[in-house]
mmCIF file of C-alpha atoms in Angstrom:
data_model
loop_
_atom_site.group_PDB
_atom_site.id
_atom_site.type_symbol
_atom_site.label_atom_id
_atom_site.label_comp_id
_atom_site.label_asym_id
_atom_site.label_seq_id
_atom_site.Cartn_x
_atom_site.Cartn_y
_atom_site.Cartn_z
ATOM 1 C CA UNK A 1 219.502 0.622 149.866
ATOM 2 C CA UNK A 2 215.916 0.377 151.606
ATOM 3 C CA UNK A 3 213.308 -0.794 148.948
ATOM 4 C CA UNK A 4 210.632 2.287 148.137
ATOM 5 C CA UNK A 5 207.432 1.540 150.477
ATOM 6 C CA UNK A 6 205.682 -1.218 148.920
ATOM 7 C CA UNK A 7 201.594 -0.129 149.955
ATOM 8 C CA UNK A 8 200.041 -3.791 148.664
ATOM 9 C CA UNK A 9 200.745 -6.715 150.307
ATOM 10 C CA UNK A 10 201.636 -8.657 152.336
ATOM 11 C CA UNK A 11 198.883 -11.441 150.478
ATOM 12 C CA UNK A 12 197.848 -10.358 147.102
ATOM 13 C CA UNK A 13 195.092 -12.527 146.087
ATOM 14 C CA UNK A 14 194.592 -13.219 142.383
ATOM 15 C CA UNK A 15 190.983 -13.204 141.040
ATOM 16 C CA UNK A 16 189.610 -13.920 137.447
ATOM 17 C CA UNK A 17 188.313 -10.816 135.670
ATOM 18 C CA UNK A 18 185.400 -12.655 134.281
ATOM 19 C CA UNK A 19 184.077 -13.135 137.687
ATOM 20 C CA UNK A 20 182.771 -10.063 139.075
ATOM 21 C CA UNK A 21 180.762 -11.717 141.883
ATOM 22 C CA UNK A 22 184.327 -12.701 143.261
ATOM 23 C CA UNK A 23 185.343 -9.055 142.932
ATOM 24 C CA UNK A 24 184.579 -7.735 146.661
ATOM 25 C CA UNK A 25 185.047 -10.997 148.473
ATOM 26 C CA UNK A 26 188.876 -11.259 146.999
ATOM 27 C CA UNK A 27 189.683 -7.867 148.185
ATOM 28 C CA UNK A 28 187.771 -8.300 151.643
ATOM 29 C CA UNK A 29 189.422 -11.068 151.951
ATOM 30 C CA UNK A 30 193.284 -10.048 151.412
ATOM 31 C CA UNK A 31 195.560 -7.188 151.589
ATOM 32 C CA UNK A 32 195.035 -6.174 147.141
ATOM 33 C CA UNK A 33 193.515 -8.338 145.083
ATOM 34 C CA UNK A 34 195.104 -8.788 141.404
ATOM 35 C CA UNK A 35 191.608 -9.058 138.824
ATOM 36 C CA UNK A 36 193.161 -10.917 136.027
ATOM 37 C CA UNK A 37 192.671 -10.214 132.399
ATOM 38 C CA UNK A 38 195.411 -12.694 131.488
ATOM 39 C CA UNK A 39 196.073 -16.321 132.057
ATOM 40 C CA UNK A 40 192.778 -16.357 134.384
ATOM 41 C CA UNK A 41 190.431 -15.624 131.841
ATOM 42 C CA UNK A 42 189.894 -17.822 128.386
ATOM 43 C CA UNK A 43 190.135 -16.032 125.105
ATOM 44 C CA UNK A 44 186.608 -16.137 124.562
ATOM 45 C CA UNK A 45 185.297 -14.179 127.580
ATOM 46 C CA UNK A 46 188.403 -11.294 127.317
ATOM 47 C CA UNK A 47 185.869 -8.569 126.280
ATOM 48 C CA UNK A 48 183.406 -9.698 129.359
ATOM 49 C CA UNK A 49 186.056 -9.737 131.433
ATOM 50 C CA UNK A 50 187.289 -5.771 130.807
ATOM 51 C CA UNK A 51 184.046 -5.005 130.752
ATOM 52 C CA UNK A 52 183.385 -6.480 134.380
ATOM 53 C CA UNK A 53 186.746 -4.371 135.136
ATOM 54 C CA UNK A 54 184.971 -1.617 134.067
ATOM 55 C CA UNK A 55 181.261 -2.481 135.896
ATOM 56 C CA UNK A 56 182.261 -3.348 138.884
ATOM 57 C CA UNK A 57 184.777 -0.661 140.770
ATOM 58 C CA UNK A 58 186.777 -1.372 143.924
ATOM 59 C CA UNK A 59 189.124 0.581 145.674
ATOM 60 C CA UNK A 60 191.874 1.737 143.533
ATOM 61 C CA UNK A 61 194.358 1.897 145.992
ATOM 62 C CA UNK A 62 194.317 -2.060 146.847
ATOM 63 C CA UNK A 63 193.674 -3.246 143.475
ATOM 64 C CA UNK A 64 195.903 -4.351 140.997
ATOM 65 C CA UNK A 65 194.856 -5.327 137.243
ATOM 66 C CA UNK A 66 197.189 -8.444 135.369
ATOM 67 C CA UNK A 67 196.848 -6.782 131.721
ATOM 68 C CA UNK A 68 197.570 -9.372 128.797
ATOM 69 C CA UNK A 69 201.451 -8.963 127.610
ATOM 70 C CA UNK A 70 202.838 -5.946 125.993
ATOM 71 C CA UNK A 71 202.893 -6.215 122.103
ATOM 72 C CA UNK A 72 199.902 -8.477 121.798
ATOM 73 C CA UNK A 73 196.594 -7.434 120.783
ATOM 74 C CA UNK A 74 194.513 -8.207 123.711
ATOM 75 C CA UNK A 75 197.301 -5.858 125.557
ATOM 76 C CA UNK A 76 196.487 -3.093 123.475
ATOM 77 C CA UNK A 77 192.420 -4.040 124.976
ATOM 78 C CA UNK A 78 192.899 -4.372 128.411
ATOM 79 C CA UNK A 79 194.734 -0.547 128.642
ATOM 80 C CA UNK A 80 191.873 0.960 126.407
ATOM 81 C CA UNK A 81 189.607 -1.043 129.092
ATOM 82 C CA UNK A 82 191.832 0.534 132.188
ATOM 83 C CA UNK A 83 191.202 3.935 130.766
ATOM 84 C CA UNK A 84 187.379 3.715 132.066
ATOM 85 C CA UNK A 85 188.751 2.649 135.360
ATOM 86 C CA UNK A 86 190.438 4.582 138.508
ATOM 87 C CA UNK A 87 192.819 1.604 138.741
ATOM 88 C CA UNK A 88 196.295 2.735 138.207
ATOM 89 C CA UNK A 89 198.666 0.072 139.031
ATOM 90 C CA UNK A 90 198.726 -2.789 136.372
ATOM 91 C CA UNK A 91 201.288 -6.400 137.030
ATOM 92 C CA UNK A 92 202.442 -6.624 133.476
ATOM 93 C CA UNK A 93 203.191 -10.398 132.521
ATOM 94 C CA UNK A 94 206.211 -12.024 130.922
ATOM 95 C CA UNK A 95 208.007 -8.204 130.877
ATOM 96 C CA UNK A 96 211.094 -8.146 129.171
ATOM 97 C CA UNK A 97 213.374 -6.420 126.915
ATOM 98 C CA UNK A 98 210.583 -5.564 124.839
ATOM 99 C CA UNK A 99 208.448 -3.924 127.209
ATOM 100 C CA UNK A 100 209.631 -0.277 126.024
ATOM 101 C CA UNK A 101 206.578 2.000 127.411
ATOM 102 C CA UNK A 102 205.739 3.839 129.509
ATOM 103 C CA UNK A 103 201.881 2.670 129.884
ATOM 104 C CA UNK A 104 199.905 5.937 130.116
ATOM 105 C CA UNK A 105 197.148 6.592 131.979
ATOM 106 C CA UNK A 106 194.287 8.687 130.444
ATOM 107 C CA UNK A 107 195.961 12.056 132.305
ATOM 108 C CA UNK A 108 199.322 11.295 130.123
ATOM 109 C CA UNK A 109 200.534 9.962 133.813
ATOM 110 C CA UNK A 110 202.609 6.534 133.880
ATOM 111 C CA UNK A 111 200.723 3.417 135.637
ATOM 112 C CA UNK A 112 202.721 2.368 138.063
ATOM 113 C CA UNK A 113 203.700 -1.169 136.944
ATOM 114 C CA UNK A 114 204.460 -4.298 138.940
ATOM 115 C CA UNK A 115 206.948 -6.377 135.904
ATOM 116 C CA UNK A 116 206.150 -10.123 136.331
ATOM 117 C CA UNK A 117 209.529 -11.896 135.046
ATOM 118 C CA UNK A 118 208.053 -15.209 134.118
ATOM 119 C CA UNK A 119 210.348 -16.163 131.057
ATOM 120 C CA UNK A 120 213.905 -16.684 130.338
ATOM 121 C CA UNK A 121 214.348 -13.098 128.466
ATOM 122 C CA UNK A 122 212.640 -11.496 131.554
ATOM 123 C CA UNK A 123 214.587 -12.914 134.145
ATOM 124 C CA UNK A 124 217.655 -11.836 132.276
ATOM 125 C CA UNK A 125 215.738 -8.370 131.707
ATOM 126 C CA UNK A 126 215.347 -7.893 135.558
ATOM 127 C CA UNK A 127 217.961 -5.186 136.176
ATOM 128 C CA UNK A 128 216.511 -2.957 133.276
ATOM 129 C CA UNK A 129 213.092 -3.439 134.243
ATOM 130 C CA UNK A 130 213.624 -2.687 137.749
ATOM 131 C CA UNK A 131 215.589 0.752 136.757
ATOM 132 C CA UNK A 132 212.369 2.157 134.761
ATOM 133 C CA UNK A 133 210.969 4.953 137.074
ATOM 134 C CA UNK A 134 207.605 3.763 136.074
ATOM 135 C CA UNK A 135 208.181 -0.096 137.728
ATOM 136 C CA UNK A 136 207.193 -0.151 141.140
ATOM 137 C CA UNK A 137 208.319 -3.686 142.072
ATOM 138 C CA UNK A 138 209.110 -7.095 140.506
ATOM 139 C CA UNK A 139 207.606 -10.068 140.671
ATOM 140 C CA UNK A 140 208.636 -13.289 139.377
ATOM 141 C CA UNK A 141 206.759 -16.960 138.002
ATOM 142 C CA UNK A 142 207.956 -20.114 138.305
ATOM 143 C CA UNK A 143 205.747 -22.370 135.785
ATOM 144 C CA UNK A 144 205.789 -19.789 133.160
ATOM 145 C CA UNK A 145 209.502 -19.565 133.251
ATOM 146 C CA UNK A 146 210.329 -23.207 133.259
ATOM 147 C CA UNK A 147 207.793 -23.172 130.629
ATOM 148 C CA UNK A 148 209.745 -20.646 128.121
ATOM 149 C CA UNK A 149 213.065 -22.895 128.504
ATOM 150 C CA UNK A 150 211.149 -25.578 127.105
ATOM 151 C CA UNK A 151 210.624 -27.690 130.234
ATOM 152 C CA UNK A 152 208.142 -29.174 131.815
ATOM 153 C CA UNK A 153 207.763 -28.751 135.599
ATOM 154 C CA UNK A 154 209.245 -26.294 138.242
ATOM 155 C CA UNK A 155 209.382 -28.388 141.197
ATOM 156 C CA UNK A 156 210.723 -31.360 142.344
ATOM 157 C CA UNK A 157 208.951 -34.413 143.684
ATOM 158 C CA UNK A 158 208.810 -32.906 147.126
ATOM 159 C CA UNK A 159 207.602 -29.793 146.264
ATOM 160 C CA UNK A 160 211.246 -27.541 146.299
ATOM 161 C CA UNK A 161 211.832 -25.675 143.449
ATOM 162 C CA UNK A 162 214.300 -26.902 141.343
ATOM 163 C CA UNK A 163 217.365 -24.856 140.796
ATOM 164 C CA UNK A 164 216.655 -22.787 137.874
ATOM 165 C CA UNK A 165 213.452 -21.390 139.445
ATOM 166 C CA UNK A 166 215.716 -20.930 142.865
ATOM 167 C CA UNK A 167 218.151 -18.573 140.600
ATOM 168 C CA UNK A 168 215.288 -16.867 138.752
ATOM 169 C CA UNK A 169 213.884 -16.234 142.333
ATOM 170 C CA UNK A 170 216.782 -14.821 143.565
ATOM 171 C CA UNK A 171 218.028 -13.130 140.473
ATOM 172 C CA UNK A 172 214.445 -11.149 140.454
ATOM 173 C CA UNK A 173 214.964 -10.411 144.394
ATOM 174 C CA UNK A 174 218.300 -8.857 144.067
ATOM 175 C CA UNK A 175 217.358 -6.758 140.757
ATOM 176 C CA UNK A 176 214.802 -5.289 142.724
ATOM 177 C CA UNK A 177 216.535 -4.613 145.692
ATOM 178 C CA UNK A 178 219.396 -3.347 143.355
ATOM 179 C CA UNK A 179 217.448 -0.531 142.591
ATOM 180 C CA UNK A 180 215.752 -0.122 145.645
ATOM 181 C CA UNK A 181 212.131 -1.261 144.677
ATOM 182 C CA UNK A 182 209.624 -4.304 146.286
ATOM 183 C CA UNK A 183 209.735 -7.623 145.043
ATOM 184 C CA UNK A 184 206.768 -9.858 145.191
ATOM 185 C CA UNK A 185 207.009 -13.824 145.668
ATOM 186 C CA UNK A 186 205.770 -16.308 143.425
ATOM 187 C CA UNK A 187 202.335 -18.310 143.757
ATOM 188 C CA UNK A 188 201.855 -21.261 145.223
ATOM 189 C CA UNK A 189 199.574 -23.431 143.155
ATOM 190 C CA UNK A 190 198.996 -26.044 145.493
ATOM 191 C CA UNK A 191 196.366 -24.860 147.338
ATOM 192 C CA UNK A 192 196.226 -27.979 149.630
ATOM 193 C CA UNK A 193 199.937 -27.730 150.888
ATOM 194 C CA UNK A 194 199.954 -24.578 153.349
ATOM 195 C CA UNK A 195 202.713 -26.800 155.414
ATOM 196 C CA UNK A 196 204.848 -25.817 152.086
ATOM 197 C CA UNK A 197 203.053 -22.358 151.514
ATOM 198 C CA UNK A 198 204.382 -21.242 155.015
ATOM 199 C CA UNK A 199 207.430 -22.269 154.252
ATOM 200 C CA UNK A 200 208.027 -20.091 151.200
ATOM 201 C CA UNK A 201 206.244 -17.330 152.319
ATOM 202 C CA UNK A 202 208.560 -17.269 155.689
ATOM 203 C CA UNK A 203 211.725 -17.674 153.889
ATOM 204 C CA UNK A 204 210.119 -14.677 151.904
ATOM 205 C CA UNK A 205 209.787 -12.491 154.507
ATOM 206 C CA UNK A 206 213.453 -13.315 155.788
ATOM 207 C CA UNK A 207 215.261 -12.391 152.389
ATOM 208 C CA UNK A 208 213.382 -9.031 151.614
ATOM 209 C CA UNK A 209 210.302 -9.862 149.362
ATOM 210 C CA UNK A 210 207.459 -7.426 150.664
ATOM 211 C CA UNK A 211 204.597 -9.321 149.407
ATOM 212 C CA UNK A 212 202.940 -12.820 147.873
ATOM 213 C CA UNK A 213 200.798 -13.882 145.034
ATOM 214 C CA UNK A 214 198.306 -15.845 145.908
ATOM 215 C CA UNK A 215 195.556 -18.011 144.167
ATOM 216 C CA UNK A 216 193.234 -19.061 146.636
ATOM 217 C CA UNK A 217 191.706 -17.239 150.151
ATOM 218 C CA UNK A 218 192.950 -19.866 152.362
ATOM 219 C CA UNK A 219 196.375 -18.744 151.896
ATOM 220 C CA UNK A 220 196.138 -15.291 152.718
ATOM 221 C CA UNK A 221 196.047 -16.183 156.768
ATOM 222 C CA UNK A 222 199.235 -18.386 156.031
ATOM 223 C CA UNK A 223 200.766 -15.687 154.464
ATOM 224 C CA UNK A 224 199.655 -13.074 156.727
ATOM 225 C CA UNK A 225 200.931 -14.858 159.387
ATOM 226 C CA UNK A 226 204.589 -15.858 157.428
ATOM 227 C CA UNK A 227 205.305 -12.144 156.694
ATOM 228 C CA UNK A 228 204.577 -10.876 160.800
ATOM 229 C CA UNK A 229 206.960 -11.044 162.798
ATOM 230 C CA UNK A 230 206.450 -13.143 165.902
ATOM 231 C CA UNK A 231 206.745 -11.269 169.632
ATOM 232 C CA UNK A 232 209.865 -12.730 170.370
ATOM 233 C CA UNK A 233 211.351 -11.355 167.003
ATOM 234 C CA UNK A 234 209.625 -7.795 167.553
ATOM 235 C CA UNK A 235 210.947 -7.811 171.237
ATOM 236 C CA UNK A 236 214.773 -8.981 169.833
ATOM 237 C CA UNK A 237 214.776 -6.265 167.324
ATOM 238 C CA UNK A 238 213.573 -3.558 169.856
ATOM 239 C CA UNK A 239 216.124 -4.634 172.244
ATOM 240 C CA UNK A 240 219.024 -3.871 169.380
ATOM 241 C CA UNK A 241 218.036 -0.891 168.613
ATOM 242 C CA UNK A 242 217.615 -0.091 172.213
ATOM 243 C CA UNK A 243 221.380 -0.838 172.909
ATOM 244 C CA UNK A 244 222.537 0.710 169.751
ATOM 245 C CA UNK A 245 221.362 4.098 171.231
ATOM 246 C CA UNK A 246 223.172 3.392 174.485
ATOM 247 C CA UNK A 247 226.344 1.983 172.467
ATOM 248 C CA UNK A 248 229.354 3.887 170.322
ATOM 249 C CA UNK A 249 230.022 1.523 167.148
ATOM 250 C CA UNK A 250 230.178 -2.247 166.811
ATOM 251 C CA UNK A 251 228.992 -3.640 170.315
ATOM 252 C CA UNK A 252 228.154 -7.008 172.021
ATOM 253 C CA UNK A 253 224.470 -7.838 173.049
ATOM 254 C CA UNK A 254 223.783 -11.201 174.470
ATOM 255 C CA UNK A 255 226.613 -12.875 173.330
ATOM 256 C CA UNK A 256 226.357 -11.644 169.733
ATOM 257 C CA UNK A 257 228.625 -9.060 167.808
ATOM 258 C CA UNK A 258 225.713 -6.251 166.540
ATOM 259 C CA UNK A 259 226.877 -3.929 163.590
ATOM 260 C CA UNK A 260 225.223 -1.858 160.935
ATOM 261 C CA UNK A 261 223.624 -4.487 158.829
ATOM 262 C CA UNK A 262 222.258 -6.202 162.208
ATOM 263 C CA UNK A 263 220.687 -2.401 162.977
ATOM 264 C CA UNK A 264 219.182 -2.802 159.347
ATOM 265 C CA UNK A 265 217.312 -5.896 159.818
ATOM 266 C CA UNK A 266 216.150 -4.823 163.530
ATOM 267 C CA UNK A 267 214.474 -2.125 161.447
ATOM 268 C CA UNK A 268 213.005 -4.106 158.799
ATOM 269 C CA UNK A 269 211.601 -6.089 161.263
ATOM 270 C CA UNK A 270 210.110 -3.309 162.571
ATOM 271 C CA UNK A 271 208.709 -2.092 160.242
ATOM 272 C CA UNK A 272 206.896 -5.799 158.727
ATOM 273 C CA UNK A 273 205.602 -5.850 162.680
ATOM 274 C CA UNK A 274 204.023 -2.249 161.830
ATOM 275 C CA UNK A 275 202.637 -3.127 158.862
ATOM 276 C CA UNK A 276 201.333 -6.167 160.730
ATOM 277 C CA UNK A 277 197.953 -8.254 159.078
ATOM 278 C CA UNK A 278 196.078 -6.472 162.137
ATOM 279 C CA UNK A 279 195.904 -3.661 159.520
ATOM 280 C CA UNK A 280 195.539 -5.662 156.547
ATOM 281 C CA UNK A 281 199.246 -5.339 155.557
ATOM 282 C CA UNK A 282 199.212 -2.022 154.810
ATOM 283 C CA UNK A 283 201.270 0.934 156.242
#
């Protein structure tokens, strides 16, 4: 099952709510930027923070707005907030079981929502959160997560992820593509270690995520970069689909056996090359 087009991406830059004169340079900057009401913004500038979500409008289409959980009052805020806006697509943190919706727009329309599975309960949740007509992809946290199974650090000493946060990665990945919607990679918080930013973001790419959080600018270009396809790949991909035309069935192409799920990933490269960052990312 293809995933449903996924229009954001492929660097979706986080920026505090409470900073409005970051608004337009965040979005200029990457492919949708993500103005955070959550974890970004201390409890005592919330209500200036919706507010600036309110003051300062961007375009709809590329922004996304990081509401506070479901079930907690500052939740209950932020939509109330979101109903003076035009935004429409909300990343709901530390979804789960008890995220029983929809969240309705001012029209009575769904938001389209991007589920963040950040804890234990919403990793486990990922398969029902991902069937919900009104989830649009998944995304997935590291920190959080290790955080909710009472531990205290998500990496190892050379920056992997340790195994849990590997499952929880892959678990979200596979829920998503399970029910044929996007999933989005986790950040990277170390904003001085692009070496291991292009790392994740390439291995990314190569599984099936269609996008990246991001906290920083400097990683968009790394990103950018991890999610296009290089010539070489493009040129490989074209040349497979090229022969596939010309072949009947399972055939041999440079020494390697080419079959349907070989065709699939010729296309998929494709199609990241066409939604290339020489367009921002965006089909």
């Amino acid at each position: 099952m293809n995933p449903v087009p996924f229009a954001l991406g492929p660097a979706l830059l986080f920026c505090p709510a409470d900073r409005p004169d970051r608004f337009a340079k965040a979005l200029d900057r990457a492919d949708a930027v993500v103005l955070d009401l959550e974890d970004g913004v201390g409890h005592a500038h919330k209500e200036a923070a919706r507010q600036a979500v309110v003051d300062n409008p961007l375009d709809p289409t590329r922004t996304v707005v990081r509401v506070n959980a479901a079930g907690t009052r500052e939740h209950h805020a932020d939509l109330a907030a979101l109903a003076r806006t035009a935004y429409r697509t909300v990343l709901l943190p530390k979804a789960d079981g008890r995220f029983v919706g929809p969240l309705v727009t001012p029209d009575g329309a769904p938001y389209a929502v991007v589920a963040l599975c950040e804890t234990a309960a919403g990793v486990v949740a990922a398969s029902a959160l991902a069937a919900r007509p009104d989830v649009v992809a998944l995304a997935w946290g590291a920190d959080d997560l290790v955080a909710s199974l009472g531990g205290s650090s998500s990496r190892l000493a050379d920056g992997r992820y340790r195994d849990v946060a590997r499952y929880a990665r892959s678990s979200v990945l596979l829920a998503a593509g399970a029910a044929g919607k996007a999933a989005v990679d986790a950040v990277h918080l170390d904003i001085t270690d692009l070496d291991g930013l292009r790392d994740e973001a390439t291995d990314a790419a190569a599984v099936g995520f269609a996008a990246s959080l991001c906290v920083h600018p400097s990683q968009v270009p790394v990103i950018r970069a991890a999610y296009a396809p290089s010539d070489d790949d493009v040129a490989e991909a074209r040349a497979v689909l090229a022969a596939a035309q010309r072949a009947d069935g399972v055939f041999a192409l440079d020494g390697r056996m080419i079959d349907g799920p070989l065709l699939a990933q010729a296309h998929a490269v494709l199609r990241r090359a066409a939604t290339g960052p020489e367009d921002g990312g965006r089909p």
